[in-house]
mmCIF file of C-alpha atoms and ligand atoms in Angstrom:
data_model
loop_
_atom_site.group_PDB
_atom_site.id
_atom_site.type_symbol
_atom_site.label_atom_id
_atom_site.label_comp_id
_atom_site.label_asym_id
_atom_site.label_seq_id
_atom_site.Cartn_x
_atom_site.Cartn_y
_atom_site.Cartn_z
ATOM 1 C CA MET A 1 141.965 93.958 28.492
ATOM 2 C CA SER A 2 144.279 93.455 25.545
ATOM 3 C CA LYS A 3 148.007 93.543 26.188
ATOM 4 C CA SER A 4 148.606 96.110 23.473
ATOM 5 C CA PHE A 5 146.732 98.791 25.421
ATOM 6 C CA LYS A 6 148.935 101.487 26.847
ATOM 7 C CA PHE A 7 147.944 103.932 29.501
ATOM 8 C CA PHE A 8 148.550 107.626 29.676
ATOM 9 C CA PHE A 9 147.374 109.841 32.441
ATOM 10 C CA VAL A 10 146.823 113.536 32.544
ATOM 11 C CA LEU A 11 146.007 115.501 35.647
ATOM 12 C CA LEU A 12 142.954 117.686 35.808
ATOM 13 C CA LEU A 13 142.846 120.439 38.315
ATOM 14 C CA LEU A 14 139.581 121.383 39.900
ATOM 15 C CA LEU A 15 139.648 125.001 40.976
ATOM 16 C CA SER A 16 137.575 127.699 42.584
ATOM 17 C CA LEU A 17 134.366 125.969 43.574
ATOM 18 C CA SER A 18 131.584 128.490 43.524
ATOM 19 C CA PHE A 19 130.459 127.981 47.142
ATOM 20 C CA GLN A 20 133.820 129.024 48.473
ATOM 21 C CA ALA A 21 134.052 132.758 48.921
ATOM 22 C CA MET A 22 137.637 133.270 49.930
ATOM 23 C CA ALA A 23 139.725 136.249 49.067
ATOM 24 C CA TYR A 24 143.146 134.687 49.063
ATOM 25 C CA ARG A 25 144.963 134.457 45.764
ATOM 26 C CA VAL A 26 147.746 132.180 44.662
ATOM 27 C CA GLN A 27 150.577 132.880 42.236
ATOM 28 C CA PHE A 28 150.423 131.318 38.809
ATOM 29 C CA ALA A 29 153.039 129.936 36.446
ATOM 30 C CA ASP A 30 151.243 131.248 33.377
ATOM 31 C CA GLU A 31 149.388 134.348 32.272
ATOM 32 C CA ALA A 32 146.191 132.413 31.740
ATOM 33 C CA ALA A 33 146.260 131.617 35.484
ATOM 34 C CA MET A 34 145.757 127.915 34.961
ATOM 35 C CA LYS A 35 148.590 126.402 36.963
ATOM 36 C CA PRO A 36 149.103 127.567 40.548
ATOM 37 C CA LEU A 37 152.682 127.806 41.744
ATOM 38 C CA ARG A 38 153.702 125.480 44.539
ATOM 39 C CA TRP A 39 156.658 123.531 45.806
ATOM 40 C CA LYS A 40 156.494 120.002 44.518
ATOM 41 C CA ASN A 41 157.794 118.513 47.710
ATOM 42 C CA GLY A 42 156.625 119.899 51.071
ATOM 43 C CA LYS A 43 160.175 119.802 52.419
ATOM 44 C CA ILE A 44 161.593 123.236 51.686
ATOM 45 C CA PRO A 45 165.228 124.164 52.343
ATOM 46 C CA ILE A 46 165.722 127.705 53.643
ATOM 47 C CA ALA A 47 169.151 129.293 53.974
ATOM 48 C CA LEU A 48 169.430 132.135 56.476
ATOM 49 C CA SER A 49 172.013 134.719 55.523
ATOM 50 C CA THR A 50 174.523 135.572 58.242
ATOM 51 C CA SER A 51 173.605 139.198 57.478
ATOM 52 C CA LEU A 52 170.568 138.634 59.706
ATOM 53 C CA ILE A 53 172.665 138.133 62.826
ATOM 54 C CA LYS A 54 175.576 140.430 62.081
ATOM 55 C CA GLN A 55 175.488 143.805 63.756
ATOM 56 C CA ASN A 56 173.546 146.049 61.365
ATOM 57 C CA PHE A 57 171.494 149.213 61.325
ATOM 58 C CA SER A 58 168.447 147.515 59.829
ATOM 59 C CA ILE A 59 167.650 145.313 62.820
ATOM 60 C CA ARG A 60 167.388 146.995 66.201
ATOM 61 C CA ASN A 61 169.930 145.937 68.792
ATOM 62 C CA GLU A 62 168.914 143.086 71.072
ATOM 63 C CA SER A 63 166.192 141.901 68.748
ATOM 64 C CA ASP A 64 165.350 138.217 69.130
ATOM 65 C CA THR A 65 165.968 137.673 65.408
ATOM 66 C CA VAL A 66 166.585 133.936 65.273
ATOM 67 C CA ASN A 67 163.540 133.019 67.343
ATOM 68 C CA ALA A 68 161.357 135.440 65.400
ATOM 69 C CA ILE A 69 162.335 133.700 62.161
ATOM 70 C CA ARG A 70 161.801 130.241 63.662
ATOM 71 C CA ARG A 71 158.334 131.196 64.882
ATOM 72 C CA SER A 72 157.324 132.543 61.477
ATOM 73 C CA LEU A 73 158.407 129.285 59.808
ATOM 74 C CA LEU A 74 156.470 127.300 62.409
ATOM 75 C CA THR A 75 153.359 129.415 61.844
ATOM 76 C CA TRP A 76 153.000 127.976 58.329
ATOM 77 C CA GLU A 77 154.217 124.494 59.256
ATOM 78 C CA LYS A 78 151.487 124.207 61.887
ATOM 79 C CA VAL A 79 148.606 124.578 59.421
ATOM 80 C CA THR A 80 149.740 122.883 56.242
ATOM 81 C CA ASN A 81 151.963 120.121 54.907
ATOM 82 C CA VAL A 82 155.205 122.008 54.559
ATOM 83 C CA GLU A 83 158.372 121.543 56.525
ATOM 84 C CA PHE A 84 161.273 123.977 56.372
ATOM 85 C CA GLU A 85 164.827 122.707 56.605
ATOM 86 C CA VAL A 86 166.868 125.616 57.912
ATOM 87 C CA SER A 87 170.577 126.182 57.434
ATOM 88 C CA TRP A 88 172.925 129.167 57.609
ATOM 89 C CA THR A 89 174.901 130.618 54.730
ATOM 90 C CA ASP A 90 177.408 133.382 54.024
ATOM 91 C CA LEU A 91 175.451 134.268 50.881
ATOM 92 C CA GLN A 92 174.241 137.874 50.985
ATOM 93 C CA SER A 93 172.369 138.620 47.742
ATOM 94 C CA LEU A 94 169.267 137.234 46.138
ATOM 95 C CA SER A 95 169.570 135.497 42.778
ATOM 96 C CA PRO A 96 169.267 137.810 39.741
ATOM 97 C CA SER A 97 165.921 137.657 37.978
ATOM 98 C CA GLY A 98 165.745 135.118 35.189
ATOM 99 C CA ASN A 99 164.492 131.641 34.512
ATOM 100 C CA SER A 100 166.403 130.084 37.358
ATOM 101 C CA GLY A 101 168.402 131.112 40.377
ATOM 102 C CA ASP A 102 171.279 129.522 42.268
ATOM 103 C CA GLY A 103 169.038 126.920 43.891
ATOM 104 C CA VAL A 104 169.416 128.439 47.354
ATOM 105 C CA SER A 105 166.288 129.913 48.931
ATOM 106 C CA LEU A 106 167.773 132.773 50.883
ATOM 107 C CA ILE A 107 166.467 135.102 53.573
ATOM 108 C CA THR A 108 168.734 138.136 53.719
ATOM 109 C CA ILE A 109 168.922 141.747 54.874
ATOM 110 C CA ALA A 110 172.391 142.538 53.502
ATOM 111 C CA PRO A 111 172.651 146.031 51.896
ATOM 112 C CA THR A 112 174.311 144.711 48.716
ATOM 113 C CA SER A 113 173.621 146.503 45.440
ATOM 114 C CA GLU A 114 171.657 143.480 44.139
ATOM 115 C CA ASN A 115 169.369 143.619 47.157
ATOM 116 C CA LEU A 116 169.049 147.416 47.330
ATOM 117 C CA VAL A 117 167.983 147.719 43.710
ATOM 118 C CA LEU A 118 164.752 145.931 44.642
ATOM 119 C CA PHE A 119 163.741 148.931 46.720
ATOM 120 C CA GLY A 120 165.523 151.690 44.813
ATOM 121 C CA ASN A 121 162.511 153.312 43.224
ATOM 122 C CA GLU A 122 160.088 152.817 46.085
ATOM 123 C CA THR A 123 158.738 155.974 47.579
ATOM 124 C CA GLY A 124 156.542 154.251 50.164
ATOM 125 C CA ASP A 125 157.534 152.034 53.025
ATOM 126 C CA VAL A 126 158.105 148.548 51.668
ATOM 127 C CA SER A 127 159.275 146.064 54.287
ATOM 128 C CA ALA A 128 160.480 143.255 52.039
ATOM 129 C CA ARG A 129 160.321 141.587 48.651
ATOM 130 C CA THR A 130 160.329 137.947 47.579
ATOM 131 C CA ARG A 131 161.551 136.683 44.204
ATOM 132 C CA VAL A 132 160.140 133.304 43.209
ATOM 133 C CA PHE A 133 161.687 130.928 40.655
ATOM 134 C CA PHE A 134 159.703 128.070 39.165
ATOM 135 C CA ASN A 135 159.896 125.559 36.352
ATOM 136 C CA ARG A 136 157.542 125.265 33.407
ATOM 137 C CA LYS A 137 155.384 122.757 35.241
ATOM 138 C CA GLY A 138 154.670 125.406 37.876
ATOM 139 C CA PHE A 139 156.792 123.952 40.639
ATOM 140 C CA ILE A 140 158.719 126.476 42.700
ATOM 141 C CA ASN A 141 162.385 125.557 43.018
ATOM 142 C CA GLU A 142 163.717 128.666 44.730
ATOM 143 C CA ALA A 143 162.422 131.792 46.425
ATOM 144 C CA ASP A 144 164.585 134.543 47.899
ATOM 145 C CA ILE A 145 163.318 136.907 50.579
ATOM 146 C CA VAL A 146 165.027 140.281 50.970
ATOM 147 C CA LEU A 147 164.192 142.411 53.990
ATOM 148 C CA ASN A 148 164.483 146.054 52.992
ATOM 149 C CA PRO A 149 167.884 147.222 54.312
ATOM 150 C CA TYR A 150 166.628 150.846 54.140
ATOM 151 C CA GLN A 151 164.014 150.070 56.820
ATOM 152 C CA GLN A 152 164.370 149.156 60.456
ATOM 153 C CA PHE A 153 163.016 145.954 61.979
ATOM 154 C CA SER A 154 162.478 144.855 65.560
ATOM 155 C CA THR A 155 160.903 142.106 67.596
ATOM 156 C CA ASP A 156 159.738 144.163 70.590
ATOM 157 C CA GLY A 157 157.186 146.470 68.982
ATOM 158 C CA ALA A 158 159.509 149.514 68.947
ATOM 159 C CA ILE A 159 157.568 152.422 67.448
ATOM 160 C CA GLY A 160 158.386 153.270 63.829
ATOM 161 C CA THR A 161 159.914 149.870 63.032
ATOM 162 C CA PHE A 162 158.508 146.906 61.139
ATOM 163 C CA ASP A 163 157.877 143.761 63.143
ATOM 164 C CA LEU A 164 160.401 141.221 61.900
ATOM 165 C CA GLU A 165 158.262 138.165 62.587
ATOM 166 C CA ALA A 166 155.209 139.680 60.873
ATOM 167 C CA THR A 167 157.258 140.641 57.820
ATOM 168 C CA ILE A 168 158.849 137.224 57.422
ATOM 169 C CA THR A 169 155.542 135.431 57.959
ATOM 170 C CA HIS A 170 154.024 137.495 55.122
ATOM 171 C CA GLU A 171 156.997 136.912 52.798
ATOM 172 C CA LEU A 172 156.983 133.173 53.529
ATOM 173 C CA GLY A 173 153.427 133.188 52.195
ATOM 174 C CA HIS A 174 154.825 134.487 48.881
ATOM 175 C CA LEU A 175 157.688 131.962 49.035
ATOM 176 C CA LEU A 176 155.090 129.191 49.347
ATOM 177 C CA GLY A 177 153.042 130.454 46.377
ATOM 178 C CA LEU A 178 150.476 132.877 47.805
ATOM 179 C CA GLU A 179 149.675 136.264 46.294
ATOM 180 C CA HIS A 180 148.196 139.197 48.189
ATOM 181 C CA SER A 181 144.756 138.751 49.664
ATOM 182 C CA SER A 182 142.030 141.396 49.709
ATOM 183 C CA VAL A 183 141.095 140.504 53.298
ATOM 184 C CA ILE A 184 142.414 143.409 55.359
ATOM 185 C CA SER A 185 142.953 141.328 58.501
ATOM 186 C CA SER A 186 144.945 138.660 56.683
ATOM 187 C CA THR A 187 148.697 138.186 56.885
ATOM 188 C CA MET A 188 148.775 138.213 53.081
ATOM 189 C CA TYR A 189 147.173 141.665 52.804
ATOM 190 C CA ALA A 190 149.435 143.863 50.679
ATOM 191 C CA GLN A 191 150.080 146.647 53.160
ATOM 192 C CA GLN A 192 152.021 146.079 56.334
ATOM 193 C CA ARG A 193 151.683 148.537 59.181
ATOM 194 C CA LYS A 194 154.682 149.757 61.130
ATOM 195 C CA ASN A 195 154.625 149.441 64.909
ATOM 196 C CA GLY A 196 152.890 152.457 66.421
ATOM 197 C CA THR A 197 150.784 153.389 63.392
ATOM 198 C CA LEU A 198 147.305 154.266 64.703
ATOM 199 C CA ASN A 199 148.721 153.392 68.130
ATOM 200 C CA LEU A 200 148.750 149.709 67.227
ATOM 201 C CA SER A 201 151.560 147.206 67.229
ATOM 202 C CA GLY A 202 152.491 145.436 64.025
ATOM 203 C CA PHE A 203 152.156 142.021 65.663
ATOM 204 C CA SER A 204 148.818 140.992 64.194
ATOM 205 C CA LEU A 205 150.316 139.673 60.953
ATOM 206 C CA ARG A 206 152.338 137.143 62.954
ATOM 207 C CA THR A 207 149.147 135.128 63.260
ATOM 208 C CA LEU A 208 147.436 133.703 60.200
ATOM 209 C CA ALA A 209 143.837 134.581 59.389
ATOM 210 C CA GLU A 210 141.335 131.937 58.241
ATOM 211 C CA ASP A 211 141.779 133.309 54.741
ATOM 212 C CA ASP A 212 145.553 132.716 54.827
ATOM 213 C CA ILE A 213 144.999 129.196 56.148
ATOM 214 C CA ALA A 214 142.455 128.403 53.428
ATOM 215 C CA GLY A 215 144.847 129.774 50.811
ATOM 216 C CA ILE A 216 147.844 127.747 51.886
ATOM 217 C CA ARG A 217 145.747 124.600 52.328
ATOM 218 C CA SER A 218 144.530 124.992 48.743
ATOM 219 C CA LEU A 219 148.154 124.424 47.759
ATOM 220 C CA TYR A 220 149.464 121.925 50.318
ATOM 221 C CA GLY A 221 146.443 120.494 52.139
ATOM 222 C CA ALA A 222 145.578 120.562 55.829
ATOM 223 C CA LYS A 223 148.087 119.520 58.448
ATOM 224 C CA ASN A 224 147.217 116.255 60.057
ATOM 225 C CA ALA A 225 146.168 117.091 63.577
ATOM 226 C CA GLU A 226 147.821 114.098 65.231
ATOM 227 C CA LYS A 227 151.067 112.510 64.247
ATOM 228 C CA ASP A 228 149.698 108.982 64.467
ATOM 229 C CA CYS A 229 146.566 109.775 62.498
ATOM 230 C CA CYS A 230 148.078 108.440 59.348
ATOM 231 C CA GLY A 231 149.953 105.744 57.605
ATOM 232 C CA GLN A 232 153.018 105.812 55.411
ATOM 233 C CA LEU A 233 153.712 104.221 52.104
ATOM 234 C CA HIS A 234 157.274 103.470 51.205
ATOM 235 C CA GLY A 235 158.159 102.034 47.825
ATOM 236 C CA LYS A 236 160.896 101.400 45.347
ATOM 237 C CA LEU A 237 160.744 101.318 41.556
ATOM 238 C CA ILE A 238 163.124 99.319 39.406
ATOM 239 C CA GLN A 239 163.607 99.479 35.630
ATOM 240 C CA THR A 240 163.479 96.353 33.476
ATOM 241 C CA ASP A 241 167.292 96.400 33.305
ATOM 242 C CA GLY A 242 167.429 96.204 37.115
ATOM 243 C CA LYS A 243 168.575 99.794 37.625
ATOM 244 C CA PRO A 244 166.703 102.079 40.034
ATOM 245 C CA ALA A 245 163.994 104.169 38.360
ATOM 246 C CA LYS A 246 164.671 107.698 39.538
ATOM 247 C CA ASN A 247 162.684 110.880 38.875
ATOM 248 C CA MET A 248 159.469 108.955 38.339
ATOM 249 C CA GLN A 249 156.343 110.781 39.385
ATOM 250 C CA VAL A 250 154.299 108.656 41.792
ATOM 251 C CA TRP A 251 150.845 109.617 42.934
ATOM 252 C CA ALA A 252 148.192 108.189 45.227
ATOM 253 C CA GLU A 253 144.489 108.442 44.418
ATOM 254 C CA GLU A 254 141.793 107.854 46.991
ATOM 255 C CA ALA A 255 140.101 104.747 45.549
ATOM 256 C CA GLU A 256 136.550 105.890 46.285
ATOM 257 C CA THR A 257 136.745 109.410 44.835
ATOM 258 C CA GLY A 258 139.719 109.213 42.485
ATOM 259 C CA ARG A 259 141.084 112.368 44.097
ATOM 260 C CA VAL A 260 144.876 112.699 44.024
ATOM 261 C CA MET A 261 145.967 112.694 47.690
ATOM 262 C CA GLY A 262 149.711 112.886 47.229
ATOM 263 C CA GLU A 263 152.377 113.276 44.579
ATOM 264 C CA VAL A 264 156.081 112.541 45.016
ATOM 265 C CA LEU A 265 159.166 111.912 42.878
ATOM 266 C CA THR A 266 161.421 108.886 43.230
ATOM 267 C CA VAL A 267 164.966 109.672 44.361
ATOM 268 C CA ALA A 268 168.296 108.294 43.073
ATOM 269 C CA ASP A 269 167.810 104.770 44.424
ATOM 270 C CA GLY A 270 164.289 104.598 42.966
ATOM 271 C CA SER A 271 162.545 104.921 46.317
ATOM 272 C CA PHE A 272 159.636 107.169 47.264
ATOM 273 C CA LEU A 273 157.734 107.964 50.431
ATOM 274 C CA PHE A 274 154.203 109.141 51.141
ATOM 275 C CA GLU A 275 153.589 110.407 54.635
ATOM 276 C CA GLY A 276 150.363 111.549 56.208
ATOM 277 C CA LEU A 277 147.990 109.331 54.234
ATOM 278 C CA VAL A 278 144.735 109.004 56.165
ATOM 279 C CA GLU A 279 143.394 105.478 56.590
ATOM 280 C CA GLY A 280 141.774 104.171 53.483
ATOM 281 C CA ILE A 281 142.264 102.499 50.156
ATOM 282 C CA TYR A 282 144.480 104.134 47.578
ATOM 283 C CA ARG A 283 145.410 103.383 44.012
ATOM 284 C CA ILE A 284 149.042 104.130 43.302
ATOM 285 C CA TYR A 285 150.282 105.164 39.881
ATOM 286 C CA THR A 286 153.577 106.155 38.383
ATOM 287 C CA GLN A 287 154.598 107.930 35.217
ATOM 288 C CA GLU A 288 157.873 109.046 33.754
ATOM 289 C CA THR A 289 158.839 112.696 33.866
ATOM 290 C CA SER A 290 160.986 114.053 31.088
ATOM 291 C CA ASP A 291 161.553 117.290 29.228
ATOM 292 C CA LYS A 292 160.348 115.764 25.978
ATOM 293 C CA VAL A 293 156.972 114.458 27.027
ATOM 294 C CA ILE A 294 154.699 116.328 29.391
ATOM 295 C CA PHE A 295 152.529 113.369 30.238
ATOM 296 C CA GLY A 296 154.458 110.113 30.003
ATOM 297 C CA ALA A 297 153.296 106.544 29.865
ATOM 298 C CA ALA A 298 151.774 105.616 33.179
ATOM 299 C CA GLU A 299 151.445 102.397 35.084
ATOM 300 C CA GLU A 300 149.286 101.336 38.001
ATOM 301 C CA LEU A 301 151.390 100.067 40.895
ATOM 302 C CA GLY A 302 148.470 98.591 42.748
ATOM 303 C CA GLU A 303 145.637 99.194 45.164
ATOM 304 C CA ILE A 304 146.812 99.600 48.721
ATOM 305 C CA LYS A 305 145.121 99.714 52.105
ATOM 306 C CA VAL A 306 146.756 102.312 54.316
ATOM 307 C CA LYS A 307 146.434 101.814 58.074
ATOM 308 C CA LYS A 308 146.986 104.215 60.921
ATOM 309 C CA GLY A 309 150.527 104.187 62.265
ATOM 310 C CA LYS A 310 151.707 101.538 59.801
ATOM 311 C CA THR A 311 154.297 101.759 57.049
ATOM 312 C CA LEU A 312 153.630 99.742 53.920
ATOM 313 C CA ASN A 313 156.381 98.742 51.561
ATOM 314 C CA ILE A 314 156.033 98.032 47.877
ATOM 315 C CA THR A 315 158.746 97.227 45.374
ATOM 316 C CA LYS A 316 157.815 97.153 41.743
ATOM 317 C CA LYS A 317 159.615 96.351 38.527
ATOM 318 C CA LEU A 318 158.316 98.663 35.815
ATOM 319 C CA LYS A 319 157.204 97.531 32.382
ATOM 320 C CA ASP A 320 159.026 98.815 29.330
ATOM 321 C CA THR A 321 157.321 101.975 28.137
ATOM 322 C CA PRO A 322 156.325 102.207 24.489
ATOM 323 C CA ASN A 323 158.665 104.196 22.291
ATOM 324 C CA GLY A 324 157.541 107.190 20.344
ATOM 325 C CA PHE A 325 154.287 107.717 22.186
ATOM 326 C CA GLY A 326 153.601 110.593 24.412
ATOM 327 C CA LEU A 327 150.978 113.120 25.268
ATOM 328 C CA LEU A 328 152.369 116.569 24.744
ATOM 329 C CA TYR A 329 149.486 118.851 25.499
ATOM 330 C CA ALA A 330 146.147 119.095 27.196
ATOM 331 C CA GLY A 331 143.878 122.075 27.183
ATOM 332 C CA PHE A 332 140.435 123.363 26.433
ATOM 333 C CA ASN A 333 138.559 125.860 24.265
ATOM 334 C CA GLY A 334 140.667 124.838 21.302
ATOM 335 C CA GLN A 335 143.874 125.794 23.070
ATOM 336 C CA LEU A 336 146.629 123.351 23.830
ATOM 337 C CA SER A 337 148.833 123.882 26.822
ATOM 338 C CA GLU A 338 151.446 121.990 28.768
ATOM 339 C CA LEU A 339 149.636 122.416 32.048
ATOM 340 C CA ALA A 340 146.824 120.814 33.964
ATOM 341 C CA VAL A 341 143.300 121.766 32.891
ATOM 342 C CA PRO A 342 141.334 123.796 35.462
ATOM 343 C CA LEU A 343 137.648 122.901 35.784
ATOM 344 C CA ASN A 344 134.738 123.922 37.976
ATOM 345 C CA ASP A 345 132.159 121.583 39.397
ATOM 346 C CA GLY A 346 128.683 121.306 37.877
ATOM 347 C CA LYS A 347 129.930 122.215 34.392
ATOM 348 C CA SER A 348 130.895 120.586 31.111
ATOM 349 C CA TYR A 349 134.058 121.263 29.181
ATOM 350 C CA THR A 350 135.547 120.298 25.870
ATOM 351 C CA VAL A 351 139.018 119.097 26.689
ATOM 352 C CA TYR A 352 141.746 118.752 24.059
ATOM 353 C CA ILE A 353 144.696 116.412 24.128
ATOM 354 C CA GLY A 354 147.526 116.371 21.655
ATOM 355 C CA GLY A 355 150.438 114.041 21.233
ATOM 356 C CA LYS A 356 152.969 112.267 19.115
ATOM 357 C CA ASN A 357 151.827 109.146 17.283
ATOM 358 C CA LEU A 358 148.442 109.314 18.932
ATOM 359 C CA ASP A 359 146.107 107.119 16.925
ATOM 360 C CA THR A 360 143.037 109.288 17.081
ATOM 361 C CA LYS A 361 140.776 106.535 15.733
ATOM 362 C CA SER A 362 141.467 103.986 18.434
ATOM 363 C CA VAL A 363 141.899 106.333 21.376
ATOM 364 C CA HIS A 364 139.775 105.656 24.460
ATOM 365 C CA ILE A 365 139.392 108.009 27.395
ATOM 366 C CA ASP A 366 138.318 107.158 30.912
ATOM 367 C CA PHE A 367 138.231 108.484 34.483
ATOM 368 C CA ASN A 368 139.049 106.858 37.815
ATOM 369 C CA SER A 369 136.716 109.263 39.583
ATOM 370 C CA PRO A 370 132.927 108.863 39.732
ATOM 371 C CA PHE A 371 132.625 112.672 39.647
ATOM 372 C CA PHE A 372 133.724 112.873 36.016
ATOM 373 C CA SER A 373 132.210 111.423 32.878
ATOM 374 C CA ILE A 374 132.581 111.752 29.134
ATOM 375 C CA THR A 375 129.593 112.611 26.965
ATOM 376 C CA PRO A 376 129.264 109.611 24.630
ATOM 377 C CA GLY A 377 130.025 110.302 20.979
ATOM 378 C CA THR A 378 131.954 113.518 21.618
ATOM 379 C CA ILE A 379 135.466 112.261 20.848
ATOM 380 C CA THR A 380 136.496 114.314 17.809
ATOM 381 C CA THR A 381 139.680 114.466 15.751
ATOM 382 C CA HIS A 382 141.145 117.904 14.910
ATOM 383 C CA ASP A 383 143.638 119.076 12.328
ATOM 384 C CA PHE A 384 146.527 120.845 14.024
ATOM 385 C CA GLY A 385 149.067 119.989 11.313
ATOM 386 C CA SER A 386 151.181 116.892 10.845
ATOM 387 C CA GLN A 387 153.436 117.316 13.887
ATOM 388 C CA VAL A 388 150.790 116.528 16.422
ATOM 389 C CA SER A 389 147.580 114.492 16.578
ATOM 390 C CA VAL A 390 144.758 116.146 18.472
ATOM 391 C CA VAL A 391 141.451 114.861 19.808
ATOM 392 C CA SER A 392 138.806 116.558 21.902
ATOM 393 C CA PHE A 393 136.035 115.188 24.093
ATOM 394 C CA GLU A 394 133.385 116.613 26.396
ATOM 395 C CA VAL A 395 133.875 116.142 30.147
ATOM 396 C CA ASN A 396 131.046 116.548 32.664
ATOM 397 C CA VAL A 397 132.003 117.479 36.219
ATOM 398 C CA LYS A 398 129.347 116.625 38.827
ATOM 399 C CA SER A 399 128.300 119.352 41.201
ATOM 400 C CA GLN A 400 129.747 119.075 44.723
ATOM 401 C CA THR A 401 132.894 117.445 43.393
ATOM 402 C CA PRO A 402 135.553 117.859 46.109
ATOM 403 C CA PRO A 403 138.239 120.326 44.970
ATOM 404 C CA GLY A 404 141.553 118.777 44.117
ATOM 405 C CA GLU A 405 143.470 117.091 41.363
ATOM 406 C CA TYR A 406 142.036 114.264 39.301
ATOM 407 C CA SER A 407 143.536 112.239 36.539
ATOM 408 C CA PHE A 408 142.079 110.993 33.320
ATOM 409 C CA ILE A 409 143.283 108.037 31.365
ATOM 410 C CA VAL A 410 144.039 107.914 27.681
ATOM 411 C CA ILE A 411 144.167 104.354 26.447
ATOM 412 C CA LEU A 412 145.778 103.648 23.103
HETATM 413 ZN ZN1 ZN B 1 153.592 140.968 49.841
#
């Protein structure tokens, strides 16, 4: 392969396979419902407001508040790859609505005016609300949970109160990116019953239904049953000038299927860590993340054999990335967007890519996954004005393609 070839990768998202009939829904970053909201990193800091343990009218005396909250966090941690890092804070109010919050994901019950206004116009019994903040790539960076200070909560099933653990478990589902489900028995069902309604306790939402589990695993994957099931991959990226390469996106693709099995960002010293990789062969890639270019120049870091219980280390000096190139958009049906392209299996799609200084005559597109192919002769140039060069091509997705994220390669 000639040295002048440069690689660009774009992620494709395979969604909603037809044989899955689940009723869970996820939250989306965009109106077109193309990019599901999720936390980029499974480690999620949660700050518990001291209002939860101060004497207050909203939580019945002698409630086991702290343990109820811990159990609800554990309920999600047990089934999917998220881990909550809990701290306490004197903060009382959720962040005002807007593009971004204060960066603190708060659980609070304080009757401040900012919190009360969330429930001001409610006539029915609403137990809590969650406000989610996310960036334009669809990654959640904050979510604040407010328990309704007008209501009363308990942990012992006291009639007429909401069960605290059930409420927080439901709201944590929103915090993680889930919407309401239409399955009545699910934790993510919209209506929560108070203790004593129909002579039943409100405990059932403490436990996740299969539908909730399927929903959360669609965002974060299944929890590895045993701790030693998997291997780790630790690495460090260095720029050509010897400085650490921070904020690089690194992802691992299963070599056989091309499916993206993990995505992380490098930290300040250029290092990254994948945990929970099942035994197998992976191809590791990295690409720059910046506000200017959605899909930066990418580089393959190598093919790596991950073994159970072992930690592999790789250190890599990155090549200089070409100046002035960059993919800005990918989309389909003639629409360009800044988000991943959602596809279904067994279908064909015309996918568009647009970018700066993209030489549409010499562009070559390829897949790492055997489940995807390009219809020969379908690469077409489009006129979208002089600011951006746009090409389209037809992608065929094999039936029975495992759901997940896949990348495609644009070679210039
Ligand atoms: Zn809800």
